Short mmCIF file of C-alpha atoms in Angstrom, two decimals:
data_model
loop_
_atom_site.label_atom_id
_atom_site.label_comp_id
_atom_site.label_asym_id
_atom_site.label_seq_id
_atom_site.Cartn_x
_atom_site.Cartn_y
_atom_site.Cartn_z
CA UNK A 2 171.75 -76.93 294.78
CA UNK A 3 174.64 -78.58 296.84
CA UNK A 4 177.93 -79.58 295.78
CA UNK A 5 176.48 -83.32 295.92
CA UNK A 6 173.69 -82.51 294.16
CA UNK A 7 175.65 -80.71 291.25
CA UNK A 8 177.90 -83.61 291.26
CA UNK A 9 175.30 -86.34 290.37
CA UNK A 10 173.40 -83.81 287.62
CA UNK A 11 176.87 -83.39 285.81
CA UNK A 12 177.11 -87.02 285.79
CA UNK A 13 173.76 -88.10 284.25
CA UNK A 14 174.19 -85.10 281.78
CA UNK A 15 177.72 -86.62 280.97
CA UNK A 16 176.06 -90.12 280.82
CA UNK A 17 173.29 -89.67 278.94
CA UNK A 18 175.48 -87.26 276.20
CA UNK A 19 178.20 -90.26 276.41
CA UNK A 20 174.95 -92.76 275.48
CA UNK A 21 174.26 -90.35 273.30
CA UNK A 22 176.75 -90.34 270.92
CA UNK A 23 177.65 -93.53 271.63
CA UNK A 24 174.30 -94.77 269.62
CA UNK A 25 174.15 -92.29 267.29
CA UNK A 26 177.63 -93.93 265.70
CA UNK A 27 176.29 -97.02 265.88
CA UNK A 28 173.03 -96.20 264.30
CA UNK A 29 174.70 -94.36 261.75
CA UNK A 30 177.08 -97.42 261.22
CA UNK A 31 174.24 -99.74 260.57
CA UNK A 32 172.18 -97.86 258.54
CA UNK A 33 171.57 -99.89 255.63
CA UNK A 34 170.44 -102.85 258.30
CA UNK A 35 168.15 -100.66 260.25
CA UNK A 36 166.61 -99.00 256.84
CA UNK A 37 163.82 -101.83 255.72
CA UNK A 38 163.96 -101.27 251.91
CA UNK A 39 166.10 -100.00 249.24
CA UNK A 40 164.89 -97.09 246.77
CA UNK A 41 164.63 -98.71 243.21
CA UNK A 42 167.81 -95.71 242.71
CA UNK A 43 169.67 -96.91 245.28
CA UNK A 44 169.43 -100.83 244.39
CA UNK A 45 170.65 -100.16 240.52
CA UNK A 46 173.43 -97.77 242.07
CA UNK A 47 174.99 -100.26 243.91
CA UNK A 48 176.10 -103.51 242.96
CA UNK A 49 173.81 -105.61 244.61
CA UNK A 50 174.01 -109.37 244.86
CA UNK A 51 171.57 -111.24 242.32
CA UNK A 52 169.70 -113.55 243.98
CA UNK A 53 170.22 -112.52 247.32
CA UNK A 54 167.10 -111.56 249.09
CA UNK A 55 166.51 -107.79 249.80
CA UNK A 56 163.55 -105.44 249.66
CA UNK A 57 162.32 -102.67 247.23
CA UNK A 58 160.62 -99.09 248.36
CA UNK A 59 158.90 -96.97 246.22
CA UNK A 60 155.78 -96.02 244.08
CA UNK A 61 153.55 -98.33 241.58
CA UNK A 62 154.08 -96.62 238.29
CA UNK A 63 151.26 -95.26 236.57
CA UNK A 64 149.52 -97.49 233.70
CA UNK A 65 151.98 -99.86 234.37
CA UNK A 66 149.88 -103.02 236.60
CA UNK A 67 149.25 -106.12 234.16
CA UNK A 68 148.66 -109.78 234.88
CA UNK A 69 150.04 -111.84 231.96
CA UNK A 70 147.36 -113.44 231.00
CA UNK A 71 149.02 -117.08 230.72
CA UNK A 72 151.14 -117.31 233.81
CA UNK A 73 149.11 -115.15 235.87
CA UNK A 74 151.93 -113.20 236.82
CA UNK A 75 151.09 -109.77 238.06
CA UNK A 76 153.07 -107.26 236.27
CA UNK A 77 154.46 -103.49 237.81
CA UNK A 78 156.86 -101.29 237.70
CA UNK A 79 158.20 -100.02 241.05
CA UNK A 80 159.75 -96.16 240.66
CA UNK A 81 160.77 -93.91 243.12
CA UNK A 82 160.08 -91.04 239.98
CA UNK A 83 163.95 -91.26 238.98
CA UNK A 84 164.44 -95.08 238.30
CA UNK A 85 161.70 -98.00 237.41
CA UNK A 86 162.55 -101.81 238.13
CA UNK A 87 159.83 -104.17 236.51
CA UNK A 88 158.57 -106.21 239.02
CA UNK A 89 157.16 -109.91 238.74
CA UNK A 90 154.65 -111.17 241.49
CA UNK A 91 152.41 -114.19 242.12
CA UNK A 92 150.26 -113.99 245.39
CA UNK A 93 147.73 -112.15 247.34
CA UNK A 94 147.85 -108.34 247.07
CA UNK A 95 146.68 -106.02 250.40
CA UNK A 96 143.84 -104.08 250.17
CA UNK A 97 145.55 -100.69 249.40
CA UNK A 98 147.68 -102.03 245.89
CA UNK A 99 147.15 -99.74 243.53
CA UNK A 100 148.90 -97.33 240.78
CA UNK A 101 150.66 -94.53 242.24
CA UNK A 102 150.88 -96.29 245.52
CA UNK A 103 153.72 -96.95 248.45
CA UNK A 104 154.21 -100.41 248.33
CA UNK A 105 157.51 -102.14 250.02
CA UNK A 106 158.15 -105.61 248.04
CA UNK A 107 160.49 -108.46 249.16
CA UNK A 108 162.03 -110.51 247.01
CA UNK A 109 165.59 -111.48 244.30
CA UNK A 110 166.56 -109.99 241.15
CA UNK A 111 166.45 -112.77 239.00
CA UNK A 112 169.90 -111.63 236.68
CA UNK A 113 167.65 -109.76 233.92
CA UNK A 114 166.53 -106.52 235.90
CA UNK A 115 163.66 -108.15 236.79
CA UNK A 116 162.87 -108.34 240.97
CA UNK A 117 161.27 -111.28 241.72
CA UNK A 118 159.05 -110.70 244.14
CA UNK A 119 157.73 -113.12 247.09
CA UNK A 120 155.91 -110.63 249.43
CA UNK A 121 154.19 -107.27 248.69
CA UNK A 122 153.23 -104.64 251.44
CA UNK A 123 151.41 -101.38 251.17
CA UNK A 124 152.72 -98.36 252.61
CA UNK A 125 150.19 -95.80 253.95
CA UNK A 126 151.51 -92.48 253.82
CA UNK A 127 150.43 -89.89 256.58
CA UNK A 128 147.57 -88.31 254.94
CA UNK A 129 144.16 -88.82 256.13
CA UNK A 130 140.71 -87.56 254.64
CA UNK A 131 137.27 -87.78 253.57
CA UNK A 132 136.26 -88.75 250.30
CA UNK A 133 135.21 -85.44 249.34
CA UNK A 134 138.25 -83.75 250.20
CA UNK A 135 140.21 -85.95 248.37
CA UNK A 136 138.04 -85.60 245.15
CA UNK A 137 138.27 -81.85 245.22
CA UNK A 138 142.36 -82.07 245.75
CA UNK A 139 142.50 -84.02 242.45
CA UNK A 140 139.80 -82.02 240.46
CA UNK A 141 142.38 -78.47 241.50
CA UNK A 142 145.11 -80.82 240.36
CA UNK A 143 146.92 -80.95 243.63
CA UNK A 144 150.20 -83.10 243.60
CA UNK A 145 148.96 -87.05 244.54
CA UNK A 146 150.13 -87.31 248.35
CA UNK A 147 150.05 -91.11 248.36
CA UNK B 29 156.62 -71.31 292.98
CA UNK B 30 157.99 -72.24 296.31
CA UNK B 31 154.44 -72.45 297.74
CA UNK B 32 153.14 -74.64 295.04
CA UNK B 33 155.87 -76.95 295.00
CA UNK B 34 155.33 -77.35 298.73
CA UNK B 35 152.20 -78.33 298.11
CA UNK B 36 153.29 -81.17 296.40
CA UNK B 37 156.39 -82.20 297.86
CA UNK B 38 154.96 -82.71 301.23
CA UNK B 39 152.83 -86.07 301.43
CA UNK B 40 149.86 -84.60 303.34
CA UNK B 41 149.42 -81.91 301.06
CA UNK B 42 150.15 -83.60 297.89
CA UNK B 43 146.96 -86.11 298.98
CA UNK B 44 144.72 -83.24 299.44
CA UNK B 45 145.95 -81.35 296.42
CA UNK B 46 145.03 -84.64 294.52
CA UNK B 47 141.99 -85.03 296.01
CA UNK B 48 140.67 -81.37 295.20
CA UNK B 49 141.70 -82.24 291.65
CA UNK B 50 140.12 -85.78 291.01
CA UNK B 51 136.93 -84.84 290.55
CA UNK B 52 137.93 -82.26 288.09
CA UNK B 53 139.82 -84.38 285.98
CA UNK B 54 137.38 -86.81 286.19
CA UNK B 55 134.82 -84.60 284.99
CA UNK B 56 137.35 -83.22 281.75
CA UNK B 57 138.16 -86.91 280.99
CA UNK B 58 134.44 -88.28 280.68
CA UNK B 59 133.77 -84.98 278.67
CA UNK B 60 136.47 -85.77 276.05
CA UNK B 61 136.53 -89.57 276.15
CA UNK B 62 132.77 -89.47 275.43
CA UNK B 63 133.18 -86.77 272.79
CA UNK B 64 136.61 -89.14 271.18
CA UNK B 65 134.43 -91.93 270.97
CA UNK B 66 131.18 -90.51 269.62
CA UNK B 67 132.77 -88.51 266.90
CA UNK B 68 136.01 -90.71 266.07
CA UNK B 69 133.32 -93.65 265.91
CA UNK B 70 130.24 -92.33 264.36
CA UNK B 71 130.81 -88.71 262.91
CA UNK B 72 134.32 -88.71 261.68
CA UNK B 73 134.07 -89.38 257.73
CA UNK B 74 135.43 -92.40 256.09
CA UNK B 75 139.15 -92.13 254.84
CA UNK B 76 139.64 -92.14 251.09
CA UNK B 77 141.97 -94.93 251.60
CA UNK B 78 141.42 -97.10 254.78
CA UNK B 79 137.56 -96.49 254.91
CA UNK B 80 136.15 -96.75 258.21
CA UNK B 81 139.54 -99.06 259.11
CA UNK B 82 141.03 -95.80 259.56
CA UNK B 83 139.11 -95.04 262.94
CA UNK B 84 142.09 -97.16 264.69
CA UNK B 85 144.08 -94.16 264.74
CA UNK B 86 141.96 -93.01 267.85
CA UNK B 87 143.22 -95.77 269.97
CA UNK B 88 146.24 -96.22 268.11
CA UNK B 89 147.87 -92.50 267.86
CA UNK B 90 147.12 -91.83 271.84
CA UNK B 91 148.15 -94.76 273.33
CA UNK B 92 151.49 -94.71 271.49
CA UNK B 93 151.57 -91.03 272.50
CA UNK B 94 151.12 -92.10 275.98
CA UNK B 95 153.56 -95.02 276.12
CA UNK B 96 156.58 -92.25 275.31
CA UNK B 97 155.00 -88.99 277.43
CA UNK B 98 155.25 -91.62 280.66
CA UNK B 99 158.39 -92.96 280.09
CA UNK B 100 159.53 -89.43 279.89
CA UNK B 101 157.94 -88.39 282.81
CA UNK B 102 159.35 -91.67 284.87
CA UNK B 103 162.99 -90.71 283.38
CA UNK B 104 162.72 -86.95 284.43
CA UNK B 105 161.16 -88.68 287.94
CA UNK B 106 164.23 -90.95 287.66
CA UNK B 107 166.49 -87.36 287.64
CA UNK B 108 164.94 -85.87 290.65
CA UNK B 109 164.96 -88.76 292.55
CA UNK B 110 168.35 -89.21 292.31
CA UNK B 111 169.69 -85.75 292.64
CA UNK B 112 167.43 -84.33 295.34
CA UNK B 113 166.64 -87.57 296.55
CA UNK B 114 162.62 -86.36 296.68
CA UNK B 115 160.03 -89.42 297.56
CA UNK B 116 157.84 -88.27 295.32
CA UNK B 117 159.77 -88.51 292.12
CA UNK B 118 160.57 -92.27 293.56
CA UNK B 119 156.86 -92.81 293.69
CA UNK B 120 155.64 -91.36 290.63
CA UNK B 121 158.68 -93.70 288.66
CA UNK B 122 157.63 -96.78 290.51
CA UNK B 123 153.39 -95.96 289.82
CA UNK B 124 153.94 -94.94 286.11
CA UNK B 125 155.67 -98.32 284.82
CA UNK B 126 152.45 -100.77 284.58
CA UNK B 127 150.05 -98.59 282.87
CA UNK B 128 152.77 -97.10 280.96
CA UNK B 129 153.35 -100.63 280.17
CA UNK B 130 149.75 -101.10 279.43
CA UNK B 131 149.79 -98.09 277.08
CA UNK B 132 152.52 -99.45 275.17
CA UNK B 133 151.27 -102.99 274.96
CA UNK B 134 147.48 -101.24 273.52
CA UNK B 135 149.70 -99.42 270.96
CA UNK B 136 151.65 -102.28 269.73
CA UNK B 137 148.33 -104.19 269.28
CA UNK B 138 146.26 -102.01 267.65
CA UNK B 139 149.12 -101.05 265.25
CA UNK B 140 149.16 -104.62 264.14
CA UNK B 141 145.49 -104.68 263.86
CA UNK B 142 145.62 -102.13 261.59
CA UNK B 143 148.78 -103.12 259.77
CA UNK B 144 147.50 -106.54 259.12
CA UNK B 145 144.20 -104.96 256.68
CA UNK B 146 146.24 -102.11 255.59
CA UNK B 147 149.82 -102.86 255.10
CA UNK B 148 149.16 -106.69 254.64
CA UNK B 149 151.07 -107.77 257.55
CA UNK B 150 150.70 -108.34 261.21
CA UNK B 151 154.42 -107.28 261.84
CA UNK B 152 156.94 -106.23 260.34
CA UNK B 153 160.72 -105.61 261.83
CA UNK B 154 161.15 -102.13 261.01
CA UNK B 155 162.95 -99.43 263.07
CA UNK B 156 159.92 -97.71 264.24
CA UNK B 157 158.56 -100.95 265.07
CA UNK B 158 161.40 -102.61 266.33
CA UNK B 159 162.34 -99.45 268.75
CA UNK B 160 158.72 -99.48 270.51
CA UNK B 161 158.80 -102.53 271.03
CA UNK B 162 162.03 -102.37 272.74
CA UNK B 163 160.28 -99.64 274.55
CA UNK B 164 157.93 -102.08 276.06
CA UNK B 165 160.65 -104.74 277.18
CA UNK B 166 162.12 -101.26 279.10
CA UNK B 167 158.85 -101.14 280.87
CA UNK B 168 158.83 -104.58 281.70
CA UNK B 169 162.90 -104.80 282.78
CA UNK B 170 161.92 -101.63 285.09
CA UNK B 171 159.69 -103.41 287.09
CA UNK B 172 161.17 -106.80 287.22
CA UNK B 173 164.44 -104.82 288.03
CA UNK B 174 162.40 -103.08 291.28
CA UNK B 175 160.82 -106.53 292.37
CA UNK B 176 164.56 -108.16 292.52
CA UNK B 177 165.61 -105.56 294.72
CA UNK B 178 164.57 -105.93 298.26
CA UNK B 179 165.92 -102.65 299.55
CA UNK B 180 164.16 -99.69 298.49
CA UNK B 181 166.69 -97.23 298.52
CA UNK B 182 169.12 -99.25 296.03
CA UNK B 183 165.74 -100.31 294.43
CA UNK B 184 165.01 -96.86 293.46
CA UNK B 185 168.38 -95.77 292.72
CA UNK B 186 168.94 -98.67 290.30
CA UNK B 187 165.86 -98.64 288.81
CA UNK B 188 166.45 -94.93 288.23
CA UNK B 189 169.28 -95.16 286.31
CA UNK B 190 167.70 -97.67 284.14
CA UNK B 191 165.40 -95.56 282.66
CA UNK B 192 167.52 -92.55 282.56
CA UNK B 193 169.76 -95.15 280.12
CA UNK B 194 166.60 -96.53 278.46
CA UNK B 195 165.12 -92.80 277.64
CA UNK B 196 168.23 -92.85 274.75
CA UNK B 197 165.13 -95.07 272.99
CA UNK B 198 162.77 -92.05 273.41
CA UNK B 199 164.31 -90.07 270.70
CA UNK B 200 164.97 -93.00 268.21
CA UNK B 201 161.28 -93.90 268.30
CA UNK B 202 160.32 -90.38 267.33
CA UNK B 203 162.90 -89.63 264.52
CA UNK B 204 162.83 -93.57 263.29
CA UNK B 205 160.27 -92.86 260.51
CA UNK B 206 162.87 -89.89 259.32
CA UNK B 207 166.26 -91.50 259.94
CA UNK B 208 165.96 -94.78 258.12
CA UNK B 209 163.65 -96.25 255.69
CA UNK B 210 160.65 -97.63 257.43
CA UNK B 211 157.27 -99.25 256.30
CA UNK B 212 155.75 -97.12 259.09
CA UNK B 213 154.17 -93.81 257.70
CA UNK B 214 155.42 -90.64 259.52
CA UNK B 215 153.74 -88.51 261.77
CA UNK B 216 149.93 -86.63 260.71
CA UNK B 217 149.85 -84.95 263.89
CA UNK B 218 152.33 -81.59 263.79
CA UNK B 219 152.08 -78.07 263.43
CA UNK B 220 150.67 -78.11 259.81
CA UNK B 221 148.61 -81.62 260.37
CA UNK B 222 148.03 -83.87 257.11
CA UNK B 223 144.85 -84.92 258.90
CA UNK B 224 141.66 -83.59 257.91
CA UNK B 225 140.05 -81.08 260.54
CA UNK B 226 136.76 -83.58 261.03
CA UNK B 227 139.27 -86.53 261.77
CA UNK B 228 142.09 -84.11 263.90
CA UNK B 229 139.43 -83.08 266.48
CA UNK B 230 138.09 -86.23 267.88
CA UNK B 231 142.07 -87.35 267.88
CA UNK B 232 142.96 -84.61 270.00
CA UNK B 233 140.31 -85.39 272.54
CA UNK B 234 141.15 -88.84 272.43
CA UNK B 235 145.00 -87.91 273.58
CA UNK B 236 143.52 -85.39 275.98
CA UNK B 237 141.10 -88.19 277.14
CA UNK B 238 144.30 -90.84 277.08
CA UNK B 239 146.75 -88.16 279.39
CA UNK B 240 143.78 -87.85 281.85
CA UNK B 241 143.33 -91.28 282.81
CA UNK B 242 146.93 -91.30 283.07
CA UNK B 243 146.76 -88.44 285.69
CA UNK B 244 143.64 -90.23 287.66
CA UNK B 245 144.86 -93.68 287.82
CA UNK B 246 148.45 -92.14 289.19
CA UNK B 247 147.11 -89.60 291.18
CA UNK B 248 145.09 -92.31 292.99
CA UNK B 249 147.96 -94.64 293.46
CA UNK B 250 149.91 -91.85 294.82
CA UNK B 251 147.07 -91.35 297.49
CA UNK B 252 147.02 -95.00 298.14
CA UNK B 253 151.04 -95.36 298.95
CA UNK B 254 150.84 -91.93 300.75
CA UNK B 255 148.91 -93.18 302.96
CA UNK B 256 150.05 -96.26 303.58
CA UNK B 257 153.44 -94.94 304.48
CA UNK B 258 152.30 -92.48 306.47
CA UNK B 259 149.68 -94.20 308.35
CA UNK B 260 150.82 -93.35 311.58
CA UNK B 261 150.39 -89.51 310.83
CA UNK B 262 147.80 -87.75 312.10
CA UNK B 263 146.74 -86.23 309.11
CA UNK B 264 146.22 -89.82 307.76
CA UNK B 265 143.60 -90.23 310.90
CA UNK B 266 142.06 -87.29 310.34
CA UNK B 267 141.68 -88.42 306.16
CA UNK B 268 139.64 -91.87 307.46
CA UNK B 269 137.65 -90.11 309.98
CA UNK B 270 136.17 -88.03 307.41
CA UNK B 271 135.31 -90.63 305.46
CA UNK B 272 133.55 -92.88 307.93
CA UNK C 6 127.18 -93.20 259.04
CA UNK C 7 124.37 -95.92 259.80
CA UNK C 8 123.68 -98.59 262.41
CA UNK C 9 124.83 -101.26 259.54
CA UNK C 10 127.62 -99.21 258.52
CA UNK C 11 128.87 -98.60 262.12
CA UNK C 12 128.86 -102.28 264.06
CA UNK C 13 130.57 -103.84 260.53
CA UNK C 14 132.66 -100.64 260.31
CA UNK C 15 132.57 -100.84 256.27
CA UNK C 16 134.15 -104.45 256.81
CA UNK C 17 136.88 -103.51 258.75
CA UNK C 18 134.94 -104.51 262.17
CA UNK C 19 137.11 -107.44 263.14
CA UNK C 20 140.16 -105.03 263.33
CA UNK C 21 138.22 -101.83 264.57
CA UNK C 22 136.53 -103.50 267.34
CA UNK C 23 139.31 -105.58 268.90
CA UNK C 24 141.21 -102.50 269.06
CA UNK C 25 138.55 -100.16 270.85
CA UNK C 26 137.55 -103.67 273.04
CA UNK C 27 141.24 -103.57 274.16
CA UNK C 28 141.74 -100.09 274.89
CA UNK C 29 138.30 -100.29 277.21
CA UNK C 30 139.83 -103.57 278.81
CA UNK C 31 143.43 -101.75 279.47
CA UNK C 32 141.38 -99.00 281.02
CA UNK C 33 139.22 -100.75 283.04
CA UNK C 34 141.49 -103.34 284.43
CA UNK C 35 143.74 -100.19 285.47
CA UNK C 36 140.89 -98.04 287.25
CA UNK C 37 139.40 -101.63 289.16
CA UNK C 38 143.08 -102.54 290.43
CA UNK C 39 143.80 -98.78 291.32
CA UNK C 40 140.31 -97.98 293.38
CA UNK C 41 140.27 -101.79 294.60
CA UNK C 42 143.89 -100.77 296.09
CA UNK C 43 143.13 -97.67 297.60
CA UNK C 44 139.82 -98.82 299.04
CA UNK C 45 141.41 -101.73 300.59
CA UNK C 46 144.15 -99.44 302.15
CA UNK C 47 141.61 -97.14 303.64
CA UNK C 48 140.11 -100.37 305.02
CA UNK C 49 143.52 -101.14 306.57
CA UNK C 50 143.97 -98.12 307.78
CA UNK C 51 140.65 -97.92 309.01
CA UNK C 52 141.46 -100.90 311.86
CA UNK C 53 144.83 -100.09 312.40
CA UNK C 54 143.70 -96.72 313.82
CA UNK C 55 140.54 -98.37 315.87
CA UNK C 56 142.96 -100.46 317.37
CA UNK C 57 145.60 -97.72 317.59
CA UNK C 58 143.04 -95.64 319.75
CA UNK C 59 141.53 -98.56 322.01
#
């Protein structure tokens, strides 16, 4: 390698560490924005605006999905297995709703602890198996992935 | 070493090289693309989950796979061309961008093809997301940037530095699913995969089957521009008399 | 797996397909533009030489 040639590396090594850290302080600034959801710990932590529009992370709570009956509402509570927030929904559900799963909801508190939801998404974890395999996980009692 | 880079670097030799491999890597790719599509299609089992839905993931994971290996490869390209000023790194960047365009564009689709049954949405604007898709619009400002520029020296040098800025994304779109809340799941392919074995296999084959056709189609181009700008060679005479 | 089971892919055939149809289309759109390319530069090549030699 040449003096020239030594020259240029240095500089794209300087550039791209410059870039570097450059967007990593950025990114780290705007955390919260890039993040998609809050954790149902993290939303009664802080002292979020009611009303404003935000979105929830976590798990649907065991034995805890009801419609009411008269307004048709669908019922949940959203945990992240520290903190629950009931949640109130009207609207289609995707195929993968269920108890115990990731589901990302959109929506307002509506000034009673109750999140008001307007959108509901499923979030797939990164497990994938058979049937079978998945049956003999939860007959040995293996922690739920999803 | 010395020998085999040689035999790479130099444009006669890096044509006959390629052409001694084609029909090898030919040969692997049909092997594992017909054994990805067979098994991922037919044999795999359902997932518990997704059902058969699921079987997206063998378009899906390789393609995405593919659209960050190239742009690697082009930015590493990008590095040699502009230090040691070799052709061949210039060529490979310039070949790579529209099917590593292509790769990125299959990705992007499928993963809303899937999201839409699975998640319940088409889109959604979240980091991982959001950063391949910026990934894409790199792709496509690569080669609009190279078609501005008339002369090909500054055309490669520019274009070079472009993706050496751009490969900042690289990183982002692999930790985004660990840095930042995302709706995106993370990764099932790693050391200790959370894929069963019956589903893993015919993935595998479908990334080895996705890498291959990258190395045919830009093997292939590479032939085509290496001869074109070396037509008046005499090596380049002797490659058309053989095949007439 | 059956025949029924595989072309409606358990009901999930108008996502599955689309998404295998457009990997096939991405890869053969890139292999016919690549070996038209080359083919046509051999051609080139081909009468630029003849004519180079006469």
């Amino acid at each position: 390698m040449n003096h020239k040639q030594r020259r240029k590396l240095s500089l794209i090594g300087f550039l791209v560490l410059f870039l570097g850290i450059a967007c990593t302080l950025v990114l780290y600034a705007l955390r919260q924005n890039i993040s998609l959801y809050y954790t149902p710990s993290q939303a009664l932590v802080k002292p979020l605006p009611q009303s404003q529009n935000l979105r929830l992370g976590g798990f649907v709570a065991a034995d805890s999905v009801h419609m009411d009956p008269r307004t048709l509402a669908l019922n949940f509570q959203i945990t992240d297995y520290q903190t629950a927030i009931p949640v109130v929904y009207h609207g289609e559900l995707p195929n993968l709703f269920r108890e115990k799963q990731g589901v990302v909801v959109s929506g307002h508190f509506d000034g009673q602890g109750h999140f008001i939801a307007s959108e509901i998404l499923a979030k797939h974890d990164e497990n994938y198996m058979p049937k079978p395999v998945k049956e003999l996980l939860d007959q040995q009692g293996a922690p739920h992935a999803g | 070493m010395l020998s085999w880079s040689k035999h790479f670097l130099v444009p006669k030799y890096c044509y006959r090289l390629s052409e001694k491999l084609l029909p090898w890597l030919t040969f692997v790719w049909i092997l594992s693309l017909s054994y990805g599509l067979i098994a991922g299609l037919w044999f795999a089992p359902a997932d518990y989950q997704q059902g058969d839905g699921f079987r997206i993931i063998y378009v899906h994971v390789p393609a995405a796979i593919m659209a960050m290996a190239v742009y690697s490869l082009m930015a590493i390209a990008a590095v040699l061309s502009l230090v040691f000023r070799l052709k061949i790194a210039a060529l490979v960047m310039s070949l790579s961008a529209p099917i590593g365009a292509a790769f990125t564009f299959l990705a992007l689709v499928t993963g809303s093809l899937w999201g839409k049954p699975m998640w319940g949405t088409w889109w959604i604007w979240d980091a991982r997301l959001t950063s391949v898709l910026i990934l894409f619009f790199l792709y496509l400002a690569f080669m609009a940037l190279r078609s501005a520029l008339p002369e090909e020296k500054t055309r490669d040098q520019i274009s070079a530095w472009l993706l050496i800025i751009g490969f900042i994304n690289i990183p982002i779109i692999h930790y985004s699913v660990q840095w930042w809340n995302t709706l995106h799941q993370g990764a099932s392919l790693k050391w200790d995969p959370s894929i069963a074995p019956s589903m893993l296999y015919p993935l595998l084959a479908m990334i080895l089957a996705f890498a291959l056709f990258y190395a045919l189609i830009l093997l292939q181009r590479l032939q085509t521009e290496l001869l074109y700008r070396e037509r008046k060679n005499p090596w380049v005479k002797e490659v058309i008399d053989e095949l007439s | 797996m059956n025949f029924h089971e595989f072309y409606t892919m358990g009901g999930y055939a108008p996502y599955v397909w689309p998404s295998f149809g457009l990997a096939a289309l991405t890869f053969i759109s890139q292999w016919l533009l690549t070996v038209h390319k080359k083919r046509r530069t051999l051609e080139r090549l081909k009468t630029f030489w003849d004519r180079h030699e006469s």
